Amino acid sequence: ERQPSNIPAHMLDLRHEIATSIGVSESALPFIGELIEVKPDEADWQGAIERVLHGFALSLLVDERHYSALSNHINSRHLGQRLVYYRTGQVDRQQAQPVGLDSMILRLTIKECNESEWLTRELRRRFDYACVDSIQSFRRADRALTREGQIKHSKTRHEKDDRRSVGDRRNWVLGFNN
């Protein structure tokens, strides 16, 4: 109830501390997971998409205006945990490659915000995975994802992390509202 985001409390506490220390609002430092959600009609893909985007979703976005203060602050203290952040002031204006009709990207909604353009380009560049219905299609694709949570990152790197069920919502981090 305190926080409408699905981001874990320890990450939210870290953001609060950083924002307070550098004199910006917490909303100026959004977590990627707060800006992306799986479209409601694609709910059967949610668990698998959460697996692909989990680490990326727990990253902070920092605008160019706050980059220097944030990087100085983080460097000057021991965080006690892992933090990844992206500097979003520079948008790559290079023409984005078109995504396939089965792309995971098309199953997502990106929140309208200052970082939308940067986030859209980054998702297209890094996470254009084909959502496939068969293991045969999975094997043929360059990068793919099954509903069961198996991920093909490249022709050689594959991953299936079944430490938790693909449908276990307790670790999901995407969404505009919990």
mmCIF file with all atom_site columns, C-alpha atoms in Angstrom:
data_model
loop_
_atom_site.group_PDB
_atom_site.id
_atom_site.type_symbol
_atom_site.label_atom_id
_atom_site.label_alt_id
_atom_site.label_comp_id
_atom_site.label_asym_id
_atom_site.label_entity_id
_atom_site.label_seq_id
_atom_site.pdbx_PDB_ins_code
_atom_site.Cartn_x
_atom_site.Cartn_y
_atom_site.Cartn_z
_atom_site.occupancy
_atom_site.B_iso_or_equiv
_atom_site.pdbx_formal_charge
_atom_site.auth_seq_id
_atom_site.auth_comp_id
_atom_site.auth_asym_id
_atom_site.auth_atom_id
_atom_site.pdbx_PDB_model_num
ATOM 1   C CA . GLU A 1 1   ? 0.000  0.000   0.000   1.00 0.00 ? 1   GLU A CA 1
ATOM 2   C CA . ARG A 1 2   ? 2.891  2.359   0.790   1.00 0.00 ? 2   ARG A CA 1
ATOM 3   C CA . GLN A 1 3   ? 4.444  1.887   -2.634  1.00 0.00 ? 3   GLN A CA 1
ATOM 4   C CA . PRO A 1 4   ? 2.457  1.060   -5.764  1.00 0.00 ? 4   PRO A CA 1
ATOM 5   C CA . SER A 1 5   ? 5.520  -0.404  -7.477  1.00 0.00 ? 5   SER A CA 1
ATOM 6   C CA . ASN A 1 6   ? 6.535  -4.082  -7.559  1.00 0.00 ? 6   ASN A CA 1
ATOM 7   C CA . ILE A 1 7   ? 10.178 -3.203  -6.898  1.00 0.00 ? 7   ILE A CA 1
ATOM 8   C CA . PRO A 1 8   ? 11.539 -4.875  -3.713  1.00 0.00 ? 8   PRO A CA 1
ATOM 9   C CA . ALA A 1 9   ? 11.527 -2.726  -0.566  1.00 0.00 ? 9   ALA A CA 1
ATOM 10  C CA . HIS A 1 10  ? 15.326 -2.762  -0.146  1.00 0.00 ? 10  HIS A CA 1
ATOM 11  C CA . MET A 1 11  ? 15.715 -1.258  -3.633  1.00 0.00 ? 11  MET A CA 1
ATOM 12  C CA . LEU A 1 12  ? 13.074 1.375   -2.923  1.00 0.00 ? 12  LEU A CA 1
ATOM 13  C CA . ASP A 1 13  ? 14.856 2.257   0.325   1.00 0.00 ? 13  ASP A CA 1
ATOM 14  C CA . LEU A 1 14  ? 18.140 2.621   -1.548  1.00 0.00 ? 14  LEU A CA 1
ATOM 15  C CA . ARG A 1 15  ? 16.523 4.916   -4.117  1.00 0.00 ? 15  ARG A CA 1
ATOM 16  C CA . HIS A 1 16  ? 14.983 6.999   -1.314  1.00 0.00 ? 16  HIS A CA 1
ATOM 17  C CA . GLU A 1 17  ? 18.381 7.414   0.327   1.00 0.00 ? 17  GLU A CA 1
ATOM 18  C CA . ILE A 1 18  ? 20.065 8.362   -2.955  1.00 0.00 ? 18  ILE A CA 1
ATOM 19  C CA . ALA A 1 19  ? 17.323 10.806  -3.982  1.00 0.00 ? 19  ALA A CA 1
ATOM 20  C CA . THR A 1 20  ? 17.367 12.487  -0.571  1.00 0.00 ? 20  THR A CA 1
ATOM 21  C CA . SER A 1 21  ? 21.159 12.752  -0.583  1.00 0.00 ? 21  SER A CA 1
ATOM 22  C CA . ILE A 1 22  ? 21.371 14.333  -4.030  1.00 0.00 ? 22  ILE A CA 1
ATOM 23  C CA . GLY A 1 23  ? 18.298 16.539  -3.555  1.00 0.00 ? 23  GLY A CA 1
ATOM 24  C CA . VAL A 1 24  ? 15.892 15.136  -6.146  1.00 0.00 ? 24  VAL A CA 1
ATOM 25  C CA . SER A 1 25  ? 12.487 13.514  -5.907  1.00 0.00 ? 25  SER A CA 1
ATOM 26  C CA . GLU A 1 26  ? 12.299 9.733   -6.071  1.00 0.00 ? 26  GLU A CA 1
ATOM 27  C CA . SER A 1 27  ? 10.244 10.061  -9.245  1.00 0.00 ? 27  SER A CA 1
ATOM 28  C CA . ALA A 1 28  ? 13.319 11.618  -10.897 1.00 0.00 ? 28  ALA A CA 1
ATOM 29  C CA . LEU A 1 29  ? 15.045 8.229   -10.486 1.00 0.00 ? 29  LEU A CA 1
ATOM 30  C CA . PRO A 1 30  ? 12.587 5.638   -11.770 1.00 0.00 ? 30  PRO A CA 1
ATOM 31  C CA . PHE A 1 31  ? 13.279 1.941   -11.790 1.00 0.00 ? 31  PHE A CA 1
ATOM 32  C CA . ILE A 1 32  ? 12.835 0.471   -15.247 1.00 0.00 ? 32  ILE A CA 1
ATOM 33  C CA . GLY A 1 33  ? 10.319 -2.030  -13.878 1.00 0.00 ? 33  GLY A CA 1
ATOM 34  C CA . GLU A 1 34  ? 8.035  0.850   -12.894 1.00 0.00 ? 34  GLU A CA 1
ATOM 35  C CA . LEU A 1 35  ? 7.902  2.011   -16.509 1.00 0.00 ? 35  LEU A CA 1
ATOM 36  C CA . ILE A 1 36  ? 7.119  -1.308  -18.234 1.00 0.00 ? 36  ILE A CA 1
ATOM 37  C CA . GLU A 1 37  ? 4.214  -3.683  -17.947 1.00 0.00 ? 37  GLU A CA 1
ATOM 38  C CA . VAL A 1 38  ? 3.040  -6.736  -19.824 1.00 0.00 ? 38  VAL A CA 1
ATOM 39  C CA . LYS A 1 39  ? -0.127 -6.007  -21.774 1.00 0.00 ? 39  LYS A CA 1
ATOM 40  C CA . PRO A 1 40  ? -3.198 -7.534  -20.078 1.00 0.00 ? 40  PRO A CA 1
ATOM 41  C CA . ASP A 1 41  ? -4.031 -9.693  -23.107 1.00 0.00 ? 41  ASP A CA 1
ATOM 42  C CA . GLU A 1 42  ? -0.495 -11.169 -22.960 1.00 0.00 ? 42  GLU A CA 1
ATOM 43  C CA . ALA A 1 43  ? -0.768 -12.335 -19.325 1.00 0.00 ? 43  ALA A CA 1
ATOM 44  C CA . ASP A 1 44  ? 0.159  -15.912 -20.244 1.00 0.00 ? 44  ASP A CA 1
ATOM 45  C CA . TRP A 1 45  ? 3.628  -14.591 -21.159 1.00 0.00 ? 45  TRP A CA 1
ATOM 46  C CA . GLN A 1 46  ? 4.105  -12.524 -17.969 1.00 0.00 ? 46  GLN A CA 1
ATOM 47  C CA . GLY A 1 47  ? 6.206  -15.013 -16.003 1.00 0.00 ? 47  GLY A CA 1
ATOM 48  C CA . ALA A 1 48  ? 8.547  -15.710 -18.896 1.00 0.00 ? 48  ALA A CA 1
ATOM 49  C CA . ILE A 1 49  ? 8.932  -11.999 -19.697 1.00 0.00 ? 49  ILE A CA 1
ATOM 50  C CA . GLU A 1 50  ? 9.618  -11.273 -16.026 1.00 0.00 ? 50  GLU A CA 1
ATOM 51  C CA . ARG A 1 51  ? 12.494 -13.763 -16.186 1.00 0.00 ? 51  ARG A CA 1
ATOM 52  C CA . VAL A 1 52  ? 14.037 -12.063 -19.210 1.00 0.00 ? 52  VAL A CA 1
ATOM 53  C CA . LEU A 1 53  ? 13.661 -8.505  -17.904 1.00 0.00 ? 53  LEU A CA 1
ATOM 54  C CA . HIS A 1 54  ? 14.132 -9.022  -14.147 1.00 0.00 ? 54  HIS A CA 1
ATOM 55  C CA . GLY A 1 55  ? 17.673 -7.666  -13.787 1.00 0.00 ? 55  GLY A CA 1
ATOM 56  C CA . PHE A 1 56  ? 17.091 -4.859  -16.277 1.00 0.00 ? 56  PHE A CA 1
ATOM 57  C CA . ALA A 1 57  ? 13.849 -3.906  -14.499 1.00 0.00 ? 57  ALA A CA 1
ATOM 58  C CA . LEU A 1 58  ? 15.712 -3.422  -11.202 1.00 0.00 ? 58  LEU A CA 1
ATOM 59  C CA . SER A 1 59  ? 17.975 -0.785  -12.777 1.00 0.00 ? 59  SER A CA 1
ATOM 60  C CA . LEU A 1 60  ? 17.581 2.931   -12.100 1.00 0.00 ? 60  LEU A CA 1
ATOM 61  C CA . LEU A 1 61  ? 17.341 5.525   -14.831 1.00 0.00 ? 61  LEU A CA 1
ATOM 62  C CA . VAL A 1 62  ? 19.153 8.784   -14.281 1.00 0.00 ? 62  VAL A CA 1
ATOM 63  C CA . ASP A 1 63  ? 18.737 11.835  -16.466 1.00 0.00 ? 63  ASP A CA 1
ATOM 64  C CA . GLU A 1 64  ? 21.764 13.793  -17.601 1.00 0.00 ? 64  GLU A CA 1
ATOM 65  C CA . ARG A 1 65  ? 20.915 16.620  -15.140 1.00 0.00 ? 65  ARG A CA 1
ATOM 66  C CA . HIS A 1 66  ? 21.355 14.304  -12.140 1.00 0.00 ? 66  HIS A CA 1
ATOM 67  C CA . TYR A 1 67  ? 24.046 11.995  -13.469 1.00 0.00 ? 67  TYR A CA 1
ATOM 68  C CA . SER A 1 68  ? 27.051 13.758  -11.938 1.00 0.00 ? 68  SER A CA 1
ATOM 69  C CA . ALA A 1 69  ? 25.500 14.072  -8.464  1.00 0.00 ? 69  ALA A CA 1
ATOM 70  C CA . LEU A 1 70  ? 24.269 10.467  -8.494  1.00 0.00 ? 70  LEU A CA 1
ATOM 71  C CA . SER A 1 71  ? 27.536 8.947   -9.704  1.00 0.00 ? 71  SER A CA 1
ATOM 72  C CA . ASN A 1 72  ? 29.523 11.002  -7.157  1.00 0.00 ? 72  ASN A CA 1
ATOM 73  C CA . HIS A 1 73  ? 27.212 9.987   -4.319  1.00 0.00 ? 73  HIS A CA 1
ATOM 74  C CA . ILE A 1 74  ? 27.215 6.290   -5.201  1.00 0.00 ? 74  ILE A CA 1
ATOM 75  C CA . ASN A 1 75  ? 30.983 6.247   -5.583  1.00 0.00 ? 75  ASN A CA 1
ATOM 76  C CA . SER A 1 76  ? 31.521 7.891   -2.189  1.00 0.00 ? 76  SER A CA 1
ATOM 77  C CA . ARG A 1 77  ? 29.669 5.283   -0.137  1.00 0.00 ? 77  ARG A CA 1
ATOM 78  C CA . HIS A 1 78  ? 29.321 1.551   0.350   1.00 0.00 ? 78  HIS A CA 1
ATOM 79  C CA . LEU A 1 79  ? 25.826 0.623   -0.867  1.00 0.00 ? 79  LEU A CA 1
ATOM 80  C CA . GLY A 1 80  ? 25.719 -2.826  0.696   1.00 0.00 ? 80  GLY A CA 1
ATOM 81  C CA . GLN A 1 81  ? 23.960 -4.175  -2.394  1.00 0.00 ? 81  GLN A CA 1
ATOM 82  C CA . ARG A 1 82  ? 24.139 -4.242  -6.173  1.00 0.00 ? 82  ARG A CA 1
ATOM 83  C CA . LEU A 1 83  ? 22.867 -1.250  -8.123  1.00 0.00 ? 83  LEU A CA 1
ATOM 84  C CA . VAL A 1 84  ? 22.803 -0.825  -11.888 1.00 0.00 ? 84  VAL A CA 1
ATOM 85  C CA . TYR A 1 85  ? 21.856 2.536   -13.352 1.00 0.00 ? 85  TYR A CA 1
ATOM 86  C CA . TYR A 1 86  ? 21.608 3.926   -16.856 1.00 0.00 ? 86  TYR A CA 1
ATOM 87  C CA . ARG A 1 87  ? 22.373 7.443   -17.974 1.00 0.00 ? 87  ARG A CA 1
ATOM 88  C CA . THR A 1 88  ? 19.468 8.374   -20.252 1.00 0.00 ? 88  THR A CA 1
ATOM 89  C CA . GLY A 1 89  ? 20.307 11.856  -21.496 1.00 0.00 ? 89  GLY A CA 1
ATOM 90  C CA . GLN A 1 90  ? 21.693 10.661  -24.810 1.00 0.00 ? 90  GLN A CA 1
ATOM 91  C CA . VAL A 1 91  ? 19.242 8.910   -27.130 1.00 0.00 ? 91  VAL A CA 1
ATOM 92  C CA . ASP A 1 92  ? 20.804 6.951   -29.970 1.00 0.00 ? 92  ASP A CA 1
ATOM 93  C CA . ARG A 1 93  ? 19.237 8.452   -33.089 1.00 0.00 ? 93  ARG A CA 1
ATOM 94  C CA . GLN A 1 94  ? 20.278 5.534   -35.269 1.00 0.00 ? 94  GLN A CA 1
ATOM 95  C CA . GLN A 1 95  ? 17.387 3.891   -37.103 1.00 0.00 ? 95  GLN A CA 1
ATOM 96  C CA . ALA A 1 96  ? 16.058 1.032   -34.980 1.00 0.00 ? 96  ALA A CA 1
ATOM 97  C CA . GLN A 1 97  ? 15.759 -2.373  -36.593 1.00 0.00 ? 97  GLN A CA 1
ATOM 98  C CA . PRO A 1 98  ? 12.169 -3.553  -37.065 1.00 0.00 ? 98  PRO A CA 1
ATOM 99  C CA . VAL A 1 99  ? 11.012 -6.208  -34.621 1.00 0.00 ? 99  VAL A CA 1
ATOM 100 C CA . GLY A 1 100 ? 9.335  -9.451  -35.649 1.00 0.00 ? 100 GLY A CA 1
ATOM 101 C CA . LEU A 1 101 ? 5.607  -10.056 -35.286 1.00 0.00 ? 101 LEU A CA 1
ATOM 102 C CA . ASP A 1 102 ? 6.306  -12.478 -32.430 1.00 0.00 ? 102 ASP A CA 1
ATOM 103 C CA . SER A 1 103 ? 8.678  -10.132 -30.567 1.00 0.00 ? 103 SER A CA 1
ATOM 104 C CA . MET A 1 104 ? 8.476  -9.893  -26.805 1.00 0.00 ? 104 MET A CA 1
ATOM 105 C CA . ILE A 1 105 ? 8.676  -6.105  -27.217 1.00 0.00 ? 105 ILE A CA 1
ATOM 106 C CA . LEU A 1 106 ? 5.187  -6.052  -28.765 1.00 0.00 ? 106 LEU A CA 1
ATOM 107 C CA . ARG A 1 107 ? 3.787  -7.653  -25.600 1.00 0.00 ? 107 ARG A CA 1
ATOM 108 C CA . LEU A 1 108 ? 4.866  -4.701  -23.458 1.00 0.00 ? 108 LEU A CA 1
ATOM 109 C CA . THR A 1 109 ? 3.437  -1.294  -22.644 1.00 0.00 ? 109 THR A CA 1
ATOM 110 C CA . ILE A 1 110 ? 5.890  1.477   -21.845 1.00 0.00 ? 110 ILE A CA 1
ATOM 111 C CA . LYS A 1 111 ? 4.699  4.253   -19.581 1.00 0.00 ? 111 LYS A CA 1
ATOM 112 C CA . GLU A 1 112 ? 4.661  7.727   -21.104 1.00 0.00 ? 112 GLU A CA 1
ATOM 113 C CA . CYS A 1 113 ? 7.513  9.580   -19.408 1.00 0.00 ? 113 CYS A CA 1
ATOM 114 C CA . ASN A 1 114 ? 10.736 11.463  -20.132 1.00 0.00 ? 114 ASN A CA 1
ATOM 115 C CA . GLU A 1 115 ? 12.595 8.167   -20.490 1.00 0.00 ? 115 GLU A CA 1
ATOM 116 C CA . SER A 1 116 ? 10.116 6.486   -22.896 1.00 0.00 ? 116 SER A CA 1
ATOM 117 C CA . GLU A 1 117 ? 12.139 7.023   -26.056 1.00 0.00 ? 117 GLU A CA 1
ATOM 118 C CA . TRP A 1 118 ? 15.384 5.839   -24.467 1.00 0.00 ? 118 TRP A CA 1
ATOM 119 C CA . LEU A 1 119 ? 13.648 2.822   -22.929 1.00 0.00 ? 119 LEU A CA 1
ATOM 120 C CA . THR A 1 120 ? 11.926 1.836   -26.174 1.00 0.00 ? 120 THR A CA 1
ATOM 121 C CA . ARG A 1 121 ? 15.207 1.900   -28.072 1.00 0.00 ? 121 ARG A CA 1
ATOM 122 C CA . GLU A 1 122 ? 17.054 -0.032  -25.371 1.00 0.00 ? 122 GLU A CA 1
ATOM 123 C CA . LEU A 1 123 ? 14.371 -2.718  -25.221 1.00 0.00 ? 123 LEU A CA 1
ATOM 124 C CA . ARG A 1 124 ? 14.437 -3.091  -29.008 1.00 0.00 ? 124 ARG A CA 1
ATOM 125 C CA . ARG A 1 125 ? 18.215 -3.282  -29.058 1.00 0.00 ? 125 ARG A CA 1
ATOM 126 C CA . ARG A 1 126 ? 18.660 -5.742  -26.173 1.00 0.00 ? 126 ARG A CA 1
ATOM 127 C CA . PHE A 1 127 ? 15.412 -7.685  -25.776 1.00 0.00 ? 127 PHE A CA 1
ATOM 128 C CA . ASP A 1 128 ? 13.952 -8.456  -29.187 1.00 0.00 ? 128 ASP A CA 1
ATOM 129 C CA . TYR A 1 129 ? 13.211 -12.091 -28.322 1.00 0.00 ? 129 TYR A CA 1
ATOM 130 C CA . ALA A 1 130 ? 10.762 -14.157 -30.363 1.00 0.00 ? 130 ALA A CA 1
ATOM 131 C CA . CYS A 1 131 ? 7.943  -15.505 -28.170 1.00 0.00 ? 131 CYS A CA 1
ATOM 132 C CA . VAL A 1 132 ? 7.571  -19.028 -29.528 1.00 0.00 ? 132 VAL A CA 1
ATOM 133 C CA . ASP A 1 133 ? 4.961  -21.714 -29.034 1.00 0.00 ? 133 ASP A CA 1
ATOM 134 C CA . SER A 1 134 ? 7.125  -24.725 -29.790 1.00 0.00 ? 134 SER A CA 1
ATOM 135 C CA . ILE A 1 135 ? 10.584 -25.959 -28.929 1.00 0.00 ? 135 ILE A CA 1
ATOM 136 C CA . GLN A 1 136 ? 11.224 -26.428 -32.671 1.00 0.00 ? 136 GLN A CA 1
ATOM 137 C CA . SER A 1 137 ? 10.635 -22.694 -33.237 1.00 0.00 ? 137 SER A CA 1
ATOM 138 C CA . PHE A 1 138 ? 12.820 -21.989 -30.208 1.00 0.00 ? 138 PHE A CA 1
ATOM 139 C CA . ARG A 1 139 ? 15.708 -23.935 -31.713 1.00 0.00 ? 139 ARG A CA 1
ATOM 140 C CA . ARG A 1 140 ? 15.376 -22.177 -35.101 1.00 0.00 ? 140 ARG A CA 1
ATOM 141 C CA . ALA A 1 141 ? 15.253 -18.612 -33.732 1.00 0.00 ? 141 ALA A CA 1
ATOM 142 C CA . ASP A 1 142 ? 18.317 -16.482 -33.051 1.00 0.00 ? 142 ASP A CA 1
ATOM 143 C CA . ARG A 1 143 ? 16.859 -15.211 -29.749 1.00 0.00 ? 143 ARG A CA 1
ATOM 144 C CA . ALA A 1 144 ? 13.706 -16.711 -28.286 1.00 0.00 ? 144 ALA A CA 1
ATOM 145 C CA . LEU A 1 145 ? 11.539 -17.244 -25.248 1.00 0.00 ? 145 LEU A CA 1
ATOM 146 C CA . THR A 1 146 ? 9.066  -19.985 -24.340 1.00 0.00 ? 146 THR A CA 1
ATOM 147 C CA . ARG A 1 147 ? 6.053  -19.558 -22.042 1.00 0.00 ? 147 ARG A CA 1
ATOM 148 C CA . GLU A 1 148 ? 7.756  -22.070 -19.753 1.00 0.00 ? 148 GLU A CA 1
ATOM 149 C CA . GLY A 1 149 ? 10.586 -19.592 -19.225 1.00 0.00 ? 149 GLY A CA 1
ATOM 150 C CA . GLN A 1 150 ? 13.385 -21.021 -21.346 1.00 0.00 ? 150 GLN A CA 1
ATOM 151 C CA . ILE A 1 151 ? 15.443 -18.221 -22.888 1.00 0.00 ? 151 ILE A CA 1
ATOM 152 C CA . LYS A 1 152 ? 17.727 -18.392 -25.904 1.00 0.00 ? 152 LYS A CA 1
ATOM 153 C CA . HIS A 1 153 ? 19.990 -15.346 -25.628 1.00 0.00 ? 153 HIS A CA 1
ATOM 154 C CA . SER A 1 154 ? 22.109 -16.252 -28.657 1.00 0.00 ? 154 SER A CA 1
ATOM 155 C CA . LYS A 1 155 ? 22.922 -19.215 -30.849 1.00 0.00 ? 155 LYS A CA 1
ATOM 156 C CA . THR A 1 156 ? 25.054 -20.635 -28.036 1.00 0.00 ? 156 THR A CA 1
ATOM 157 C CA . ARG A 1 157 ? 23.774 -19.219 -24.709 1.00 0.00 ? 157 ARG A CA 1
ATOM 158 C CA . HIS A 1 158 ? 20.550 -20.679 -23.315 1.00 0.00 ? 158 HIS A CA 1
ATOM 159 C CA . GLU A 1 159 ? 18.991 -20.321 -19.873 1.00 0.00 ? 159 GLU A CA 1
ATOM 160 C CA . LYS A 1 160 ? 16.203 -21.815 -17.820 1.00 0.00 ? 160 LYS A CA 1
ATOM 161 C CA . ASP A 1 161 ? 16.070 -20.735 -14.195 1.00 0.00 ? 161 ASP A CA 1
ATOM 162 C CA . ASP A 1 162 ? 13.538 -22.906 -12.390 1.00 0.00 ? 162 ASP A CA 1
ATOM 163 C CA . ARG A 1 163 ? 14.580 -21.978 -8.859  1.00 0.00 ? 163 ARG A CA 1
ATOM 164 C CA . ARG A 1 164 ? 11.054 -20.547 -8.726  1.00 0.00 ? 164 ARG A CA 1
ATOM 165 C CA . SER A 1 165 ? 7.980  -21.392 -10.733 1.00 0.00 ? 165 SER A CA 1
ATOM 166 C CA . VAL A 1 166 ? 7.569  -19.268 -13.853 1.00 0.00 ? 166 VAL A CA 1
ATOM 167 C CA . GLY A 1 167 ? 4.141  -18.268 -12.503 1.00 0.00 ? 167 GLY A CA 1
ATOM 168 C CA . ASP A 1 168 ? 5.352  -17.240 -9.018  1.00 0.00 ? 168 ASP A CA 1
ATOM 169 C CA . ARG A 1 169 ? 4.258  -13.607 -8.734  1.00 0.00 ? 169 ARG A CA 1
ATOM 170 C CA . ARG A 1 170 ? 6.239  -12.954 -5.549  1.00 0.00 ? 170 ARG A CA 1
ATOM 171 C CA . ASN A 1 171 ? 9.337  -11.997 -7.543  1.00 0.00 ? 171 ASN A CA 1
ATOM 172 C CA . TRP A 1 172 ? 7.704  -10.127 -10.396 1.00 0.00 ? 172 TRP A CA 1
ATOM 173 C CA . VAL A 1 173 ? 8.917  -6.551  -10.730 1.00 0.00 ? 173 VAL A CA 1
ATOM 174 C CA . LEU A 1 174 ? 7.226  -5.131  -13.820 1.00 0.00 ? 174 LEU A CA 1
ATOM 175 C CA . GLY A 1 175 ? 4.151  -2.956  -13.764 1.00 0.00 ? 175 GLY A CA 1
ATOM 176 C CA . PHE A 1 176 ? 2.775  0.512   -13.242 1.00 0.00 ? 176 PHE A CA 1
ATOM 177 C CA . ASN A 1 177 ? 0.797  -0.603  -10.200 1.00 0.00 ? 177 ASN A CA 1
ATOM 178 C CA . ASN A 1 178 ? 1.096  -3.569  -7.855  1.00 0.00 ? 178 ASN A CA 1
#
